[in-house]
Structures are given as C-alpha cells and as structure tokens.
Tab-separated table of N, CA and C in Angstrom:
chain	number	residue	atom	x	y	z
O	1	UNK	N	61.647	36.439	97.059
O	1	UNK	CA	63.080	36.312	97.104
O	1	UNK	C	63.525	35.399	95.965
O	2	UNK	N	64.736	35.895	95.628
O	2	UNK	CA	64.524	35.161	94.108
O	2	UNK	C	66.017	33.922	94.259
O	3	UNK	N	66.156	32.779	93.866
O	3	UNK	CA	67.372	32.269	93.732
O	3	UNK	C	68.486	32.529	93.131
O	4	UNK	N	69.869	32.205	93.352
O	4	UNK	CA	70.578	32.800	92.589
O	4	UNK	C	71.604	31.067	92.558
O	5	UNK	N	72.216	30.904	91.433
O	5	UNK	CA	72.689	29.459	91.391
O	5	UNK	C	73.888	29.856	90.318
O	6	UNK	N	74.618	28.614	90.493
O	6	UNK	CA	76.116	28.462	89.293
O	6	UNK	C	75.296	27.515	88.487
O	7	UNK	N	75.660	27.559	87.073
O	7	UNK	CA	75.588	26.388	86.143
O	7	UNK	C	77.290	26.009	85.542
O	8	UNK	N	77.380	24.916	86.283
O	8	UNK	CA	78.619	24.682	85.396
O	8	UNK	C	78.408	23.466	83.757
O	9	UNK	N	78.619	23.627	82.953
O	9	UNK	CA	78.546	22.715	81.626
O	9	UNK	C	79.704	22.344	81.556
O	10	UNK	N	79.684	20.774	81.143
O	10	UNK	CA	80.910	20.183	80.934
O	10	UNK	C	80.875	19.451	79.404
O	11	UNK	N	81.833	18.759	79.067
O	11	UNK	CA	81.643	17.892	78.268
O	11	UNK	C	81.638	18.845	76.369
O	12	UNK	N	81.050	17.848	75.775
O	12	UNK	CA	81.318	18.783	74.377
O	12	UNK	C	80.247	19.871	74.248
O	13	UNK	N	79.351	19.675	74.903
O	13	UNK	CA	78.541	21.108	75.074
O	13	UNK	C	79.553	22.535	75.413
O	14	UNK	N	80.437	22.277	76.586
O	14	UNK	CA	80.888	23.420	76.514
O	14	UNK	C	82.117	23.624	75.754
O	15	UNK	N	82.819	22.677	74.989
O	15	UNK	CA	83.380	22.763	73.934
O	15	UNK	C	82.842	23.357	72.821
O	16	UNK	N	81.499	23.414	72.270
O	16	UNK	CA	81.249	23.919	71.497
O	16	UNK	C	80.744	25.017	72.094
O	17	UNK	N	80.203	25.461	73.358
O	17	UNK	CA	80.009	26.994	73.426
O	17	UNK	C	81.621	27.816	73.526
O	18	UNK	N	82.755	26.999	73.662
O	18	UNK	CA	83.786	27.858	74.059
O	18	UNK	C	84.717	28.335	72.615
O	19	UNK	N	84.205	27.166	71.511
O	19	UNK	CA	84.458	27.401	69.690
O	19	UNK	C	83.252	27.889	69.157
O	20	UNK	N	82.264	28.592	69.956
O	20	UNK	CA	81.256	29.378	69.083
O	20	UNK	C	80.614	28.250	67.791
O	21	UNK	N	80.625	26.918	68.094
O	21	UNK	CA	80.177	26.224	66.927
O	21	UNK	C	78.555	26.542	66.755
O	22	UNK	N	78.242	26.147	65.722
O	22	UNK	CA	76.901	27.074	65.184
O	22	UNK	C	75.835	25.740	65.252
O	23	UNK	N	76.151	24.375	65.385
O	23	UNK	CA	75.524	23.317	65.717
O	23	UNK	C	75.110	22.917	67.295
O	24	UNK	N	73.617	22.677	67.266
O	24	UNK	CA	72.921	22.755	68.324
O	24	UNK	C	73.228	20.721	68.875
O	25	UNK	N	73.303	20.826	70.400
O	25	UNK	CA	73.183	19.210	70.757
O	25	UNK	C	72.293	19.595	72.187
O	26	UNK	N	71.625	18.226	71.711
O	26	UNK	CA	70.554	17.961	73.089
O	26	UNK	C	70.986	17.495	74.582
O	27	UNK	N	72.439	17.067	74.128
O	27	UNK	CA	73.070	16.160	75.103
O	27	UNK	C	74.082	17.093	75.639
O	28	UNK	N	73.305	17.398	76.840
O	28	UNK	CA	74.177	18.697	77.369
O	28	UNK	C	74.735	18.150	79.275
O	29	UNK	N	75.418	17.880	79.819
O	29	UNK	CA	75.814	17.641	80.831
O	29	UNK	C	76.052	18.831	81.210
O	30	UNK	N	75.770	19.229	82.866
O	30	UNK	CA	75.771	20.181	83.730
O	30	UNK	C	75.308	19.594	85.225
O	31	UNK	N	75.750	20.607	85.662
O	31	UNK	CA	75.472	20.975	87.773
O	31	UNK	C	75.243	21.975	87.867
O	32	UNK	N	74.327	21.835	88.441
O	32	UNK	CA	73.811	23.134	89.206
O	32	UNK	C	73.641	23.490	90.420
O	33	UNK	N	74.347	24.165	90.881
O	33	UNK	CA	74.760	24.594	92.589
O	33	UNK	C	74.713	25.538	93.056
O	34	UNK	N	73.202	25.724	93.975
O	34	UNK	CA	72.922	24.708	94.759
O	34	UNK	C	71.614	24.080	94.369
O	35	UNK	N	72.234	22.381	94.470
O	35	UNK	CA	70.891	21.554	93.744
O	35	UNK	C	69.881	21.807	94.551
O	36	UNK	N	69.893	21.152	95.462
O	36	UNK	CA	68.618	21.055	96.495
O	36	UNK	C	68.086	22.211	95.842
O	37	UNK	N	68.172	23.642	96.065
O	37	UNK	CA	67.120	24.856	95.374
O	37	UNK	C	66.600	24.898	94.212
O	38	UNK	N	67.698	24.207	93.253
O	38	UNK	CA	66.828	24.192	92.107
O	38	UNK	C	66.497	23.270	92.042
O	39	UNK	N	65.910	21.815	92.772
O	39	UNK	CA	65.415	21.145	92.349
O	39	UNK	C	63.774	21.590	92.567
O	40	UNK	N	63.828	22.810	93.935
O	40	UNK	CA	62.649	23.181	94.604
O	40	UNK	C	61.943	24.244	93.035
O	41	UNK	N	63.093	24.918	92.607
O	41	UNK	CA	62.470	25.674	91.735
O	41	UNK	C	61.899	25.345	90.542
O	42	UNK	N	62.681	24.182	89.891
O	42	UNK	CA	62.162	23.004	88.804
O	42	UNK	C	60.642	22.741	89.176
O	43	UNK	N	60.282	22.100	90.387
O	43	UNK	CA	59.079	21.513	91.014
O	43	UNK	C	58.027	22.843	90.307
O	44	UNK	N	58.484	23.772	91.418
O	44	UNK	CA	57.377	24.977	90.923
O	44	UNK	C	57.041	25.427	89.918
O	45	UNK	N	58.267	25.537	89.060
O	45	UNK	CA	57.938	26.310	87.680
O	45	UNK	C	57.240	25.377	86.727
C-alpha cells in the first residue's frame, strides 16, 4: 500500500519555483502532511 502526502513549500524556494528562476537553493522550507507517515517512510527508505 503505497502513501500518498501534500508537500507544501514556502518561503523563497517557492518564490523561485513560481518565477521559474533557473538558480538552485539548498534552503528549502516545507510540510509535509501527513507527517507522522512520512516520517515512517523517511525511516525505511
């Protein structure tokens, strides 16, 4: 059975995915919901 989850991105990460900027950043803020599951799926993978 496979998980299924939201990623929401905030911050200038999704500023630059929403201007198509062509510069990569490491510093990416997000949630992912529902945590508890992916924290189970993080573990495993």
């Amino acid at each position: 059975m496979g998980v299924e989850a939201d990623l929401f991105v905030v911050g200038g990460a999704a500023m630059g995915v929403a201007q198509n900027a062509r510069r990569a950043t490491t510093d990416v803020d997000a949630v992912f919901v529902p945590s508890k599951e992916m924290r189970t799926v993080r573990r495993v993978a």
